[in-house]
Tab-separated table of C-alpha atoms in Angstrom:
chain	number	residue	atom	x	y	z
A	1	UNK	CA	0.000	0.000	0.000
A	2	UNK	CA	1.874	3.280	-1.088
A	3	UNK	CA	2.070	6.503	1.138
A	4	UNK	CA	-1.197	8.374	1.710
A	5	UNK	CA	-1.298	11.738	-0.144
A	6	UNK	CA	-0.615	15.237	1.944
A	7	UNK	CA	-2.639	18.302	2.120
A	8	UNK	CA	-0.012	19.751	0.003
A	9	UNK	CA	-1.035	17.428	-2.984
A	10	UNK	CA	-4.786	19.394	-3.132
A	11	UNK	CA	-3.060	22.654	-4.323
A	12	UNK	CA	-0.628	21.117	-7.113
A	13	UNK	CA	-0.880	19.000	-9.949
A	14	UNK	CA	0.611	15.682	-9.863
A	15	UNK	CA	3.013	15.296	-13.287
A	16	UNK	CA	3.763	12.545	-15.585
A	17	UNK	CA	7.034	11.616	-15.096
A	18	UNK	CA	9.607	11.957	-11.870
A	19	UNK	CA	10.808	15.436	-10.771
A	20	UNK	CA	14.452	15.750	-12.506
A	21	UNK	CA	15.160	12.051	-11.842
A	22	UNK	CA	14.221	11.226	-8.777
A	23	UNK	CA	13.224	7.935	-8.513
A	24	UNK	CA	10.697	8.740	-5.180
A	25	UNK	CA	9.101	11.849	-6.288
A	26	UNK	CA	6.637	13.122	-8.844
A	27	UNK	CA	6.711	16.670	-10.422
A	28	UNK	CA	4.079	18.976	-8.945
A	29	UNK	CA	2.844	22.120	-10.530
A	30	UNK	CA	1.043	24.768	-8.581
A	31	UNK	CA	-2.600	25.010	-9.220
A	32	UNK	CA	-3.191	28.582	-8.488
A	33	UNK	CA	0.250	28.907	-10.830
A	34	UNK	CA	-1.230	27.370	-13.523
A	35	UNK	CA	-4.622	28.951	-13.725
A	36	UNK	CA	-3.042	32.282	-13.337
A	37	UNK	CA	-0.712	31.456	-16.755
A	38	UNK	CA	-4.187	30.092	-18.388
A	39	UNK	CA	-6.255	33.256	-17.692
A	40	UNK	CA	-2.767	35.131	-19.082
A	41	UNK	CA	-2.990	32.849	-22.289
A	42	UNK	CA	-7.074	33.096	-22.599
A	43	UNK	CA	-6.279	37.099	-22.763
A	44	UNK	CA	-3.465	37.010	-25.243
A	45	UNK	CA	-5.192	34.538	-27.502
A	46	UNK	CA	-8.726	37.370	-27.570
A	47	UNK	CA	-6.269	40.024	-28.462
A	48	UNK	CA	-4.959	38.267	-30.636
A	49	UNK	CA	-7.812	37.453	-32.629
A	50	UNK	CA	-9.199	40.553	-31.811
A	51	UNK	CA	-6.121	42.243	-33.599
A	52	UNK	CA	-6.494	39.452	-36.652
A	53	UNK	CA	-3.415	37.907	-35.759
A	54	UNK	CA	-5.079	34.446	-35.120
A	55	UNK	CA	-8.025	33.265	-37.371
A	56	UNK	CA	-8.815	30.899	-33.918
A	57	UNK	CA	-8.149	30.413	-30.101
A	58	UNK	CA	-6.338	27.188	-28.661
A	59	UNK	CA	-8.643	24.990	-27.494
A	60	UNK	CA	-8.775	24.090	-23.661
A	61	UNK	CA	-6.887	20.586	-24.101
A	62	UNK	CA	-4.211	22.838	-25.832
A	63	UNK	CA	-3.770	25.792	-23.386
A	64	UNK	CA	-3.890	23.420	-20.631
A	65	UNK	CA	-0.954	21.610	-22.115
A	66	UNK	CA	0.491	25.301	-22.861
A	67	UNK	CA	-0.049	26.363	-19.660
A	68	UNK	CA	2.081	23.386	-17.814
A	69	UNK	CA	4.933	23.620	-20.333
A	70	UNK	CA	5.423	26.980	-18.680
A	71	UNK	CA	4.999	26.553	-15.037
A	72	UNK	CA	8.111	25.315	-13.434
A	73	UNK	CA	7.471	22.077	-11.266
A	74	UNK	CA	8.470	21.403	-8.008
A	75	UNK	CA	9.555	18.194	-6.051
A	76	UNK	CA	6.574	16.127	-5.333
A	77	UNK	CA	7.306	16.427	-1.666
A	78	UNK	CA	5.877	18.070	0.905
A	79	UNK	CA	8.488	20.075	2.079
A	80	UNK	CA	8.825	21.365	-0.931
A	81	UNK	CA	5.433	22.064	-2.203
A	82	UNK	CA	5.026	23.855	1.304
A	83	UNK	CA	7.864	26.022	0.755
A	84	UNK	CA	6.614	27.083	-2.724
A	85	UNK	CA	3.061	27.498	-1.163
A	86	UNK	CA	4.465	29.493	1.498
A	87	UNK	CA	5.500	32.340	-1.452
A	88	UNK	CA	3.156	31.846	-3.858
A	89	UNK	CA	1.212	35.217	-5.100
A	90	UNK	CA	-1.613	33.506	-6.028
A	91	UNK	CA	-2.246	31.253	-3.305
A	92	UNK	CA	-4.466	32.554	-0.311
A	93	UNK	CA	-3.713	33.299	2.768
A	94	UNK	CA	-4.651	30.974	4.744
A	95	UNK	CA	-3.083	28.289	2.678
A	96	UNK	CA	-0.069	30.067	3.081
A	97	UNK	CA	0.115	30.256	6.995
A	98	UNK	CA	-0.855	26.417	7.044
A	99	UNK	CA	2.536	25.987	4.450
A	100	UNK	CA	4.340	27.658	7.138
A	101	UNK	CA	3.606	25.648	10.284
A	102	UNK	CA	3.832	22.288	7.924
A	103	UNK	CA	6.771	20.179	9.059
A	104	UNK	CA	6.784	17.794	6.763
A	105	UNK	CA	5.277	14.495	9.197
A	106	UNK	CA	2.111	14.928	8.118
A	107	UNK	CA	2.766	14.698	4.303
A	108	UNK	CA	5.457	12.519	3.934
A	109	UNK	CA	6.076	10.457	6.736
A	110	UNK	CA	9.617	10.008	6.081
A	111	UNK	CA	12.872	10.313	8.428
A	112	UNK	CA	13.939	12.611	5.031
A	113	UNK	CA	11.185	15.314	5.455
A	114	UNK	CA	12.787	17.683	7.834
A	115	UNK	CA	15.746	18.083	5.386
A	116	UNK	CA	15.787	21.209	3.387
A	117	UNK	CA	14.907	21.050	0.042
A	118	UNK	CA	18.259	21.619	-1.391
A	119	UNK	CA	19.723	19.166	1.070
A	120	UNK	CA	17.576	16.240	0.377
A	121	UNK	CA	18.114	16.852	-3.819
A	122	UNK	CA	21.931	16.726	-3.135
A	123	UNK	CA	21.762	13.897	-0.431
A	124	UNK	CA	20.851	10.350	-1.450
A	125	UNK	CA	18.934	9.060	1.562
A	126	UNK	CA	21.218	7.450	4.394
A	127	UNK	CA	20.035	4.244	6.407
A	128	UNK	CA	19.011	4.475	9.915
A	129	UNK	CA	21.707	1.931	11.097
A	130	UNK	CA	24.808	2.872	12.717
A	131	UNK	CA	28.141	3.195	10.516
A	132	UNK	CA	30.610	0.656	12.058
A	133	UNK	CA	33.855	2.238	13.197
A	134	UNK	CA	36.736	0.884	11.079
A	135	UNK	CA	38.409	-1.157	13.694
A	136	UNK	CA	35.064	-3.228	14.072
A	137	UNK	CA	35.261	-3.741	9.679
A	138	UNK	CA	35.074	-7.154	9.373
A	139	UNK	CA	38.488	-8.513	7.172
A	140	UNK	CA	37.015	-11.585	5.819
A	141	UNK	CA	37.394	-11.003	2.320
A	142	UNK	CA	40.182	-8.141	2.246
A	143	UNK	CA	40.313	-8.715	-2.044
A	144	UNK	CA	37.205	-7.373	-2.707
A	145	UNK	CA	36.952	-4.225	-4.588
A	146	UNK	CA	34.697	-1.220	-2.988
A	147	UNK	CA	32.168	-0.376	-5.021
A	148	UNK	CA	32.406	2.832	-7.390
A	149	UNK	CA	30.364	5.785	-6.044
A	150	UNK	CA	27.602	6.693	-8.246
A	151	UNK	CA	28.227	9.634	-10.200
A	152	UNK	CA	26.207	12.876	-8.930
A	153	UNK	CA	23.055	13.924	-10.872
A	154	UNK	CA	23.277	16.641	-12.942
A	155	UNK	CA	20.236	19.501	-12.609
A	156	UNK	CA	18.558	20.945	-15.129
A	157	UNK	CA	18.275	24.883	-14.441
A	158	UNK	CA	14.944	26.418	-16.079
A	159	UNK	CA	14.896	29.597	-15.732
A	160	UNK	CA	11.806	31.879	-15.988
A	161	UNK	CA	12.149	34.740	-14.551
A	162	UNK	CA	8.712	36.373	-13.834
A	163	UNK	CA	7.543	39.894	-13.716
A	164	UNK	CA	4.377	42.219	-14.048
A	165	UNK	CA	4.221	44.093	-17.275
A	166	UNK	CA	3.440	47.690	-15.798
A	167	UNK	CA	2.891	50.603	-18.484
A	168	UNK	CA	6.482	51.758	-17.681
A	169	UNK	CA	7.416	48.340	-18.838
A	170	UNK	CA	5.638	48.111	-21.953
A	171	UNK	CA	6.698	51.154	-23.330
A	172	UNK	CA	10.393	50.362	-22.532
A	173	UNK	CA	9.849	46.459	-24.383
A	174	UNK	CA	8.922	48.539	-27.231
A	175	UNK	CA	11.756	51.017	-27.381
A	176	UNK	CA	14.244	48.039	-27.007
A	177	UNK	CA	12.220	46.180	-29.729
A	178	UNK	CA	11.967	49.422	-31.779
A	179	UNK	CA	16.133	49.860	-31.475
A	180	UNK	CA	16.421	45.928	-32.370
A	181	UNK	CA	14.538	46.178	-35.753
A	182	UNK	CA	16.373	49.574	-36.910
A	183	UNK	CA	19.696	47.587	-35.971
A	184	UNK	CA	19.388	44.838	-37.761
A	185	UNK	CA	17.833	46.153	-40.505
A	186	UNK	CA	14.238	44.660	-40.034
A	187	UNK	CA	10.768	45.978	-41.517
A	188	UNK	CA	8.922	47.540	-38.478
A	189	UNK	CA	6.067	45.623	-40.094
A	190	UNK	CA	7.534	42.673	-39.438
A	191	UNK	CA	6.907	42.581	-36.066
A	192	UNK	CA	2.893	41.775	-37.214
A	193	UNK	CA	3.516	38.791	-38.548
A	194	UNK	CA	1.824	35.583	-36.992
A	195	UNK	CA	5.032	33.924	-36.644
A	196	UNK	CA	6.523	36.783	-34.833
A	197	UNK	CA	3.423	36.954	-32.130
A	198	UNK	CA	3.791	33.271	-31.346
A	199	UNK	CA	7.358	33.296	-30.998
A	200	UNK	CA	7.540	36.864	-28.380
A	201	UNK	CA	4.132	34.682	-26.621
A	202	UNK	CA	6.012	31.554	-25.949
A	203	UNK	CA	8.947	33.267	-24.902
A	204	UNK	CA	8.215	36.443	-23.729
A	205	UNK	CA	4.891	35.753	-21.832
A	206	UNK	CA	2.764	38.974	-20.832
A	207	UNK	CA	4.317	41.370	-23.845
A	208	UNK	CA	2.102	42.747	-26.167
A	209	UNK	CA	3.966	43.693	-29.406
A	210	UNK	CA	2.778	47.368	-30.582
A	211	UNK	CA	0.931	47.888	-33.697
């Protein structure tokens, strides 16, 4: 019978696959993260349309599946779905103060959970028996080779840095974008082509390329 399921779990969403290759735990993506990116996506698909630059919106399968690919998931754990929960913008407040008195015990009943985050990703688990001193090292078979250490894991960094696109913002984006074109000797008009909004809307979430 497998571990019972946290609080934590009822705010994330439980991935496909193991978070950056741990063999224990799933990937977990924020609800209230991902609805927030969906609403974002809803509102730059209407403009779009809106401004003719799509003859049709995504359907909900497909912003859905939009909408994860650009949410960053966490460890499956609940030490670290608390801590995320405990900074979240769009979580509520009370779910917040209940991330910060979580200890771990009640998610994840594991002798692992009060670890840090960072600690328990670098860390493989350790046993709960007692190392033997090396004087009590049994020297019945002194020919036998030690085993190789396992080389470490190497991390994946994705980085998406996130920020609100004030009007001060906006207008700078477009300067910058505006100075980019002249430089390299691209058509302003350009910048209205359907290709063009998709690319600056998968990578550049939020901006809204001027007319």
């Amino acid at each position: 019978m497998g571990r019972p399921q946290g609080w934590c779990w009822d705010h994330f969403h439980k991935g496909d696959s193991k978070y950056k290759g741990n063999q224990t735990h799933w990937e977990a993506r924020c609800r209230k993260c991902v609805d927030a990116m969906l609403q974002d996506m809803k509102n730059a698909d209407a403009k779009a349309l809106r401004d003719g630059v799509l003859e049709r919106v995504r359907d909900g399968a497909q912003l859905m599946k939009d909408a994860f690919g650009r949410v960053d998931p966490v460890c499956g754990k609940g030490n670290a779905m608390a801590a995320h929960l405990k900074t979240c913008k769009w979580v509520e407040s009370g779910v917040q103060k209940k991330a910060h008195k979580h200890n771990g015990k009640s998610a994840e009943p594991s002798s692992s959970d009060s670890d840090g985050e960072e600690l328990s990703q670098l860390c493989p688990p350790t046993s709960s028996l007692s190392v033997p001193s090396r004087s009590t090292i049994p020297s019945a078979n002194p020919t036998a080779a030690p085993k190789a250490p396992k080389p470490p894991k190497q991390t994946t960094l994705h980085l998406a840095p996130r920020f609100k696109w004030t009007n001060e913002r906006t207008e700078e984006f477009n300067t910058d974008l505006c100075k980019f074109c002249v430089a390299c000797n691209i058509p302003w008009n350009k910048v209205s082509n359907p290709q063009a909004y998709l690319f600056f809307d998968k990578w550049v979430p939020g901006s809204v390329l001027p007319d």
